[in-house]
Coordinates of C-alpha atoms and ligand atoms in Angstrom, one line a residue:
M1 CA 4.5 13.8 -16.0
K2 CA 5.3 13.0 -12.1
K3 CA 7.9 10.3 -10.9
I4 CA 6.9 7.4 -8.3
L5 CA 9.2 5.4 -6.5
L6 CA 8.3 2.3 -4.8
A7 CA 9.6 -0.2 -2.6
G8 CA 8.8 -3.4 -1.4
T9 CA 8.8 -6.9 -1.4
I10 CA 8.5 -9.4 -4.5
A11 CA 7.1 -12.5 -3.4
F12 CA 5.7 -15.5 -3.2
D13 CA 2.5 -16.0 -1.3
E14 CA 0.5 -19.0 0.2
I15 CA -2.9 -17.7 1.3
T16 CA -5.4 -19.8 2.4
T17 CA -9.0 -18.2 3.1
P18 CA -12.9 -18.8 3.8
F19 CA -12.8 -19.3 -0.3
G20 CA -9.9 -21.6 -0.7
H21 CA -6.3 -22.3 -1.0
S22 CA -4.3 -20.3 -3.2
G23 CA -0.7 -22.0 -3.5
R24 CA 2.4 -20.7 -4.3
I25 CA 1.7 -17.2 -6.3
P26 CA 3.4 -13.6 -7.4
G27 CA 2.4 -11.3 -5.1
G28 CA 4.6 -8.8 -2.1
S29 CA 3.8 -5.1 -1.6
A30 CA 5.9 -3.6 -4.6
V31 CA 4.1 -6.0 -7.0
Y32 CA 0.2 -4.9 -5.6
A33 CA 1.3 -0.9 -5.7
A34 CA 3.2 -0.8 -8.6
L35 CA 0.2 -2.4 -10.5
A36 CA -1.9 0.3 -9.0
A37 CA -0.1 3.2 -9.3
S38 CA 0.1 1.9 -13.4
L39 CA -3.3 2.6 -13.6
F40 CA -2.5 6.5 -13.4
R41 CA -0.6 8.9 -15.4
N42 CA 2.6 8.6 -14.0
K43 CA 6.5 7.5 -15.0
T44 CA 6.4 5.0 -11.6
G45 CA 9.9 3.2 -11.0
M46 CA 10.4 -0.4 -8.5
I47 CA 12.7 -1.0 -5.9
S48 CA 13.0 -4.7 -5.2
V49 CA 14.5 -8.0 -5.2
A50 CA 13.2 -11.4 -6.5
G51 CA 14.9 -14.4 -6.4
G52 CA 16.0 -16.6 -9.7
D53 CA 12.9 -18.8 -9.0
F54 CA 11.0 -15.8 -9.6
P55 CA 8.5 -16.4 -13.4
S56 CA 10.3 -13.6 -15.4
V57 CA 7.1 -14.0 -17.4
Y58 CA 5.5 -12.2 -14.6
L59 CA 8.4 -9.7 -14.2
Q60 CA 8.1 -8.9 -18.1
M61 CA 4.4 -8.2 -17.6
L62 CA 5.3 -5.5 -14.9
E63 CA 7.1 -4.0 -17.3
D64 CA 4.6 -4.0 -20.5
R65 CA 2.2 -2.0 -18.5
G66 CA 5.3 0.5 -18.0
L67 CA 6.8 0.2 -15.0
S68 CA 10.4 1.2 -14.8
L69 CA 12.4 -2.1 -13.0
N70 CA 15.6 -0.8 -13.4
G71 CA 15.7 -0.7 -9.7
V72 CA 14.6 -4.5 -9.4
Q73 CA 17.7 -7.0 -8.6
I74 CA 17.3 -10.4 -9.2
F75 CA 19.7 -13.1 -6.8
P76 CA 19.7 -16.1 -9.8
N77 CA 21.0 -18.2 -6.9
E78 CA 18.8 -17.1 -3.7
K79 CA 15.4 -17.9 -2.9
T80 CA 12.5 -15.0 -3.7
F81 CA 10.6 -13.3 -0.3
Y82 CA 8.2 -16.2 1.0
W83 CA 4.7 -15.5 3.0
K84 CA 1.7 -17.5 4.4
G85 CA -1.0 -16.3 5.7
F86 CA -4.7 -17.3 7.0
Y87 CA -7.9 -15.3 7.2
Y88 CA -10.7 -16.2 9.3
D89 CA -14.3 -16.5 8.3
D90 CA -15.0 -12.7 8.6
M91 CA -11.4 -12.1 6.4
N92 CA -11.2 -9.0 9.1
R93 CA -8.4 -11.1 10.9
R94 CA -5.3 -13.0 9.9
D95 CA -2.9 -15.1 10.8
T96 CA 1.1 -14.4 9.3
L97 CA 2.0 -18.0 9.4
V98 CA 4.9 -18.1 8.0
T99 CA 7.5 -14.9 6.7
R100 CA 11.0 -16.1 5.4
E101 CA 13.2 -12.9 4.1
N102 CA 15.5 -15.4 2.1
V103 CA 16.7 -12.9 -0.6
L104 CA 15.8 -10.1 1.4
R105 CA 18.3 -11.0 3.7
K106 CA 21.1 -10.0 0.7
F107 CA 19.2 -6.8 -0.7
R108 CA 21.4 -3.8 -0.4
P109 CA 18.4 -1.2 -2.3
V110 CA 20.2 0.8 -4.9
V111 CA 17.8 3.7 -6.5
P112 CA 18.3 4.2 -10.2
D113 CA 20.1 8.1 -11.5
G114 CA 16.3 8.7 -12.8
F115 CA 14.3 8.6 -9.6
K116 CA 16.6 9.9 -7.4
N117 CA 14.4 12.9 -7.7
A118 CA 11.2 11.5 -7.3
D119 CA 7.9 13.7 -6.4
I120 CA 6.3 11.2 -4.8
V121 CA 8.2 7.6 -2.5
I122 CA 6.7 4.7 -1.3
L123 CA 8.4 3.1 1.0
G124 CA 6.5 -0.1 1.3
N125 CA 6.6 -2.6 3.7
L126 CA 10.2 -3.7 4.0
H127 CA 13.0 -3.7 6.4
P128 CA 13.2 -0.4 8.2
G129 CA 17.0 -0.5 7.8
I130 CA 16.7 -1.0 3.4
Q131 CA 14.0 2.0 4.2
T132 CA 16.4 4.1 5.6
E133 CA 19.2 3.1 2.5
I134 CA 16.6 4.7 -0.2
L135 CA 15.5 7.8 1.4
D136 CA 19.5 8.3 1.7
Q137 CA 19.9 7.8 -1.8
L138 CA 17.8 10.6 -2.8
T139 CA 18.8 14.0 -4.0
D140 CA 16.0 15.9 -3.9
R141 CA 13.5 16.6 -1.2
P142 CA 10.3 14.3 -2.3
E143 CA 6.9 16.1 -2.5
L144 CA 5.7 13.6 -0.2
V145 CA 7.1 10.4 1.2
M146 CA 4.5 8.2 2.4
L147 CA 6.0 5.1 4.5
D148 CA 3.9 1.6 4.5
T149 CA 4.8 -1.3 7.6
M150 CA 3.8 -4.1 9.0
N151 CA 3.4 -5.8 12.6
Y152 CA 6.6 -7.8 11.1
W153 CA 8.9 -4.7 11.9
M154 CA 7.4 -3.4 14.9
E155 CA 8.7 -6.4 16.5
T156 CA 11.8 -7.5 14.9
A157 CA 13.3 -4.0 14.2
P158 CA 11.2 -1.0 16.5
R159 CA 14.2 1.5 16.7
L160 CA 15.1 1.5 13.2
L161 CA 11.3 1.8 12.4
R162 CA 10.8 4.4 14.7
Q163 CA 14.0 6.4 13.3
V164 CA 12.3 5.9 9.6
I165 CA 9.1 7.1 11.1
E166 CA 10.4 10.4 12.3
R167 CA 12.0 11.2 8.2
V168 CA 8.1 10.3 6.3
D169 CA 5.1 12.7 5.4
L170 CA 2.7 10.0 5.6
L171 CA 2.4 7.0 7.8
L172 CA -0.1 4.3 6.3
V173 CA -1.2 1.8 8.9
N174 CA -3.9 -0.6 9.7
E175 CA -6.2 -0.1 13.0
E176 CA -4.0 -3.4 14.7
E177 CA -0.7 -1.9 13.5
A178 CA -1.8 2.0 14.9
R179 CA -2.2 -0.1 18.1
Q180 CA 0.5 -2.0 17.8
L181 CA 2.8 1.1 17.7
T182 CA 1.0 3.7 20.0
G183 CA -0.6 1.3 22.7
K184 CA -3.1 3.3 22.3
T185 CA -6.8 2.1 21.3
H186 CA -8.8 4.5 19.7
P187 CA -7.5 5.0 15.8
L188 CA -8.3 8.9 16.9
H189 CA -5.8 8.5 19.9
A190 CA -3.5 6.6 17.6
A191 CA -3.5 8.8 15.0
A192 CA -2.9 11.6 17.4
D193 CA 0.5 10.1 18.9
I194 CA 1.8 9.2 15.5
L195 CA 1.4 12.6 14.0
E196 CA 4.0 13.6 17.1
M197 CA 6.4 10.9 16.6
G198 CA 7.1 13.5 12.9
P199 CA 4.8 12.4 9.8
R200 CA 2.4 15.4 8.5
Y201 CA -0.6 13.0 7.7
V202 CA -1.4 9.4 9.2
I203 CA -3.9 7.2 7.1
V204 CA -5.5 4.5 9.3
K205 CA -7.1 1.7 7.1
Q206 CA -9.6 0.1 8.6
G207 CA -10.3 -2.7 6.0
E208 CA -14.2 -3.7 4.7
Y209 CA -15.2 -0.4 6.8
G210 CA -12.5 2.5 4.9
A211 CA -9.8 4.1 6.1
A212 CA -9.1 7.5 8.0
L213 CA -6.7 10.1 7.2
F214 CA -4.9 12.7 10.0
G215 CA -3.5 15.6 9.7
E216 CA -3.1 19.2 11.3
E217 CA -5.8 20.5 8.6
G218 CA -8.4 17.8 10.1
V219 CA -9.8 14.3 9.6
F220 CA -10.8 13.0 6.5
Y221 CA -13.0 9.8 6.2
T222 CA -14.2 7.1 3.4
P223 CA -16.0 4.1 3.5
A224 CA -14.8 0.7 1.6
Y225 CA -16.4 0.0 -1.7
P226 CA -19.2 -2.5 -0.5
L227 CA -18.4 -5.6 -2.6
E228 CA -20.7 -8.6 -3.0
I229 CA -17.2 -11.3 -3.4
L230 CA -14.8 -10.7 -1.2
R231 CA -12.3 -13.6 -1.8
D232 CA -8.9 -13.0 -0.9
P233 CA -7.6 -9.3 0.9
T234 CA -4.0 -9.7 0.2
G235 CA -2.5 -6.8 -0.9
A236 CA -5.1 -4.7 -0.3
G237 CA -3.3 -2.2 1.6
D238 CA -0.5 -1.9 -0.7
T239 CA -2.9 -1.6 -4.0
F240 CA -4.6 1.3 -1.5
A241 CA -1.0 3.0 -1.5
G242 CA -0.1 2.6 -4.8
A243 CA -3.5 4.2 -6.2
F244 CA -3.1 7.1 -3.7
A245 CA 0.2 7.9 -4.6
G246 CA -0.9 7.2 -8.2
H247 CA -4.1 9.9 -8.0
L248 CA -1.8 12.3 -6.1
S249 CA 0.8 11.9 -9.5
E250 CA -1.9 13.4 -11.5
Y251 CA -2.3 16.7 -9.6
D252 CA 0.0 19.9 -9.8
A253 CA 0.6 20.1 -6.0
V254 CA 0.4 17.7 -3.0
G255 CA -2.2 18.5 -0.1
F256 CA -4.8 17.5 2.1
E257 CA -8.0 18.6 -0.7
E258 CA -6.1 16.4 -2.6
M259 CA -5.6 14.0 -0.4
K260 CA -8.9 13.3 0.4
N261 CA -9.7 11.9 -3.6
A262 CA -6.7 9.9 -3.4
L263 CA -8.0 8.1 0.1
V264 CA -11.3 7.9 -2.2
C265 CA -9.6 6.4 -5.1
G266 CA -7.1 4.3 -3.3
A267 CA -9.9 2.4 -0.9
N268 CA -11.8 2.1 -4.8
T269 CA -8.5 0.7 -5.9
A270 CA -8.0 -2.2 -3.0
S271 CA -11.8 -3.1 -3.4
F272 CA -10.8 -4.4 -6.9
T273 CA -7.6 -6.4 -5.5
V274 CA -10.0 -8.7 -2.1
E275 CA -12.0 -9.8 -5.4
D276 CA -9.9 -12.6 -6.4
F277 CA -6.9 -14.3 -5.1
G278 CA -3.3 -12.5 -5.7
T279 CA -2.9 -9.9 -8.3
R280 CA -5.3 -11.8 -10.5
R281 CA -8.0 -8.8 -10.5
L282 CA -5.8 -5.8 -10.1
E283 CA -3.5 -7.4 -13.3
Q284 CA -7.2 -7.2 -15.5
I285 CA -8.4 -4.1 -14.6
T286 CA -8.4 -0.9 -16.8
R287 CA -8.4 2.8 -15.8
E288 CA -12.4 2.6 -16.9
D289 CA -13.1 0.4 -14.8
L290 CA -11.8 2.2 -11.8
E291 CA -13.4 5.2 -13.1
T292 CA -16.8 3.5 -13.5
R293 CA -16.8 2.4 -9.4
M294 CA -15.4 5.7 -8.3
R295 CA -19.0 6.9 -10.0
E296 CA -20.7 4.6 -8.1
F297 CA -19.1 4.9 -5.1
I298 CA -20.2 8.9 -5.2
D299 CA -23.2 7.9 -6.3
M300 CA -23.8 5.4 -3.5
T301 CA -22.3 7.8 -0.6
R302 CA -24.0 11.6 -1.9
F303 CA -26.4 12.9 -0.6
P304 CA -28.9 16.6 -0.6
L305 CA -27.3 18.8 1.6
Q306 CA -30.1 20.4 3.7
E307 CA -29.6 24.6 3.2
K308 CA -29.2 24.8 6.8
Y309 CA -25.5 23.0 6.9
K310 CA -24.4 24.3 3.2
S311 CA -22.4 27.1 5.1
V312 CA -20.7 24.3 7.5
Ligands
AMP401 P1 -1.0 -6.4 3.1 O1 -2.3 -7.1 2.9 O2 -1.7 -5.0 2.0 O3 -0.7 -6.3 4.2 O4 -0.5 -7.0 1.8 C1 0.1 -8.2 2.1 C2 1.3 -8.8 0.8 O5 2.7 -8.4 1.7 C3 1.4 -10.1 0.4 O6 1.9 -9.8 -0.9 C4 2.8 -10.3 1.2 O7 4.1 -11.0 0.5 C5 3.6 -9.4 1.9 N1 4.6 -9.4 2.8 C6 4.1 -10.0 3.9 N2 4.8 -10.2 5.6 C7 5.6 -9.1 4.8 C8 6.9 -8.2 5.4 N3 6.7 -8.5 6.9 N4 7.5 -7.3 5.0 C9 7.0 -7.3 3.2 N5 6.1 -7.4 2.4 C10 5.4 -8.5 3.6

């Protein structure tokens, strides 16, 4: 069974969307990614930090799903990372109203011995300095190192972020982040620039429009699963990353063809997250629910190929 090492935040989020206000609820990039990765056959270890105010029952729920929390540090006298976000009417745009790093400032990540040789590493949304410390502790070169980041880190730690980007295989960004990182407005041009920075692959997430994978082998695009109910997009990107890695962990080798499948699987898993506030929906779903949705998605996107295109 492959090992996934996954780093990111454990958070209290407060989210307002046109559908309502969440109040203070558990979230964080590591949490969404871990819940998604736990839908697949692998051993996933989390690297994160929480304050004494974070509910232990929630951490227990993660352990009950088979996730290893040996790399999660708890600081009893500190407050958990806090993020407050506001989504506009179309939910494609959001503003960050508050980010309080709190306990994150004291965090020095320690990769547990059992995960120093992880097969797939997700450096989820965190300070690039912390992401670097994690990379430095790995004993074996992983098959795939994925990096997720956010405009917050592009603004507060741009130099360090560029150094991490140089060291990873795959960068995940949304369209706005791709633009901010490269100064290029078109995703294709932005992706080409990012491939020059070091990674072999780039995924540009396009919210309700899907996601595109770029590499030297070419480009692959997936639409998003068309949803009737969309309540809260928070965590969709992290869910995508966790499911992408989870899906890849079930293959022997990791290449562009496998990543095409993982891209579709990531987009479909993320579609569950946005159906309700926080992690509520993601906590409920089973592997079977995901497979049913994947089948529906395949039916929706498959079309009979005319003879003349078959050799293409
Ligand atoms: P996403 O919607 O996929 O971008 O992820 C949102 C999640 O990321 C929320 O649960 C937040 O707690 C967390 N988050 C927000 N800002 C940051 C940040 N600057 N660094 C790390 N995690 C963050």
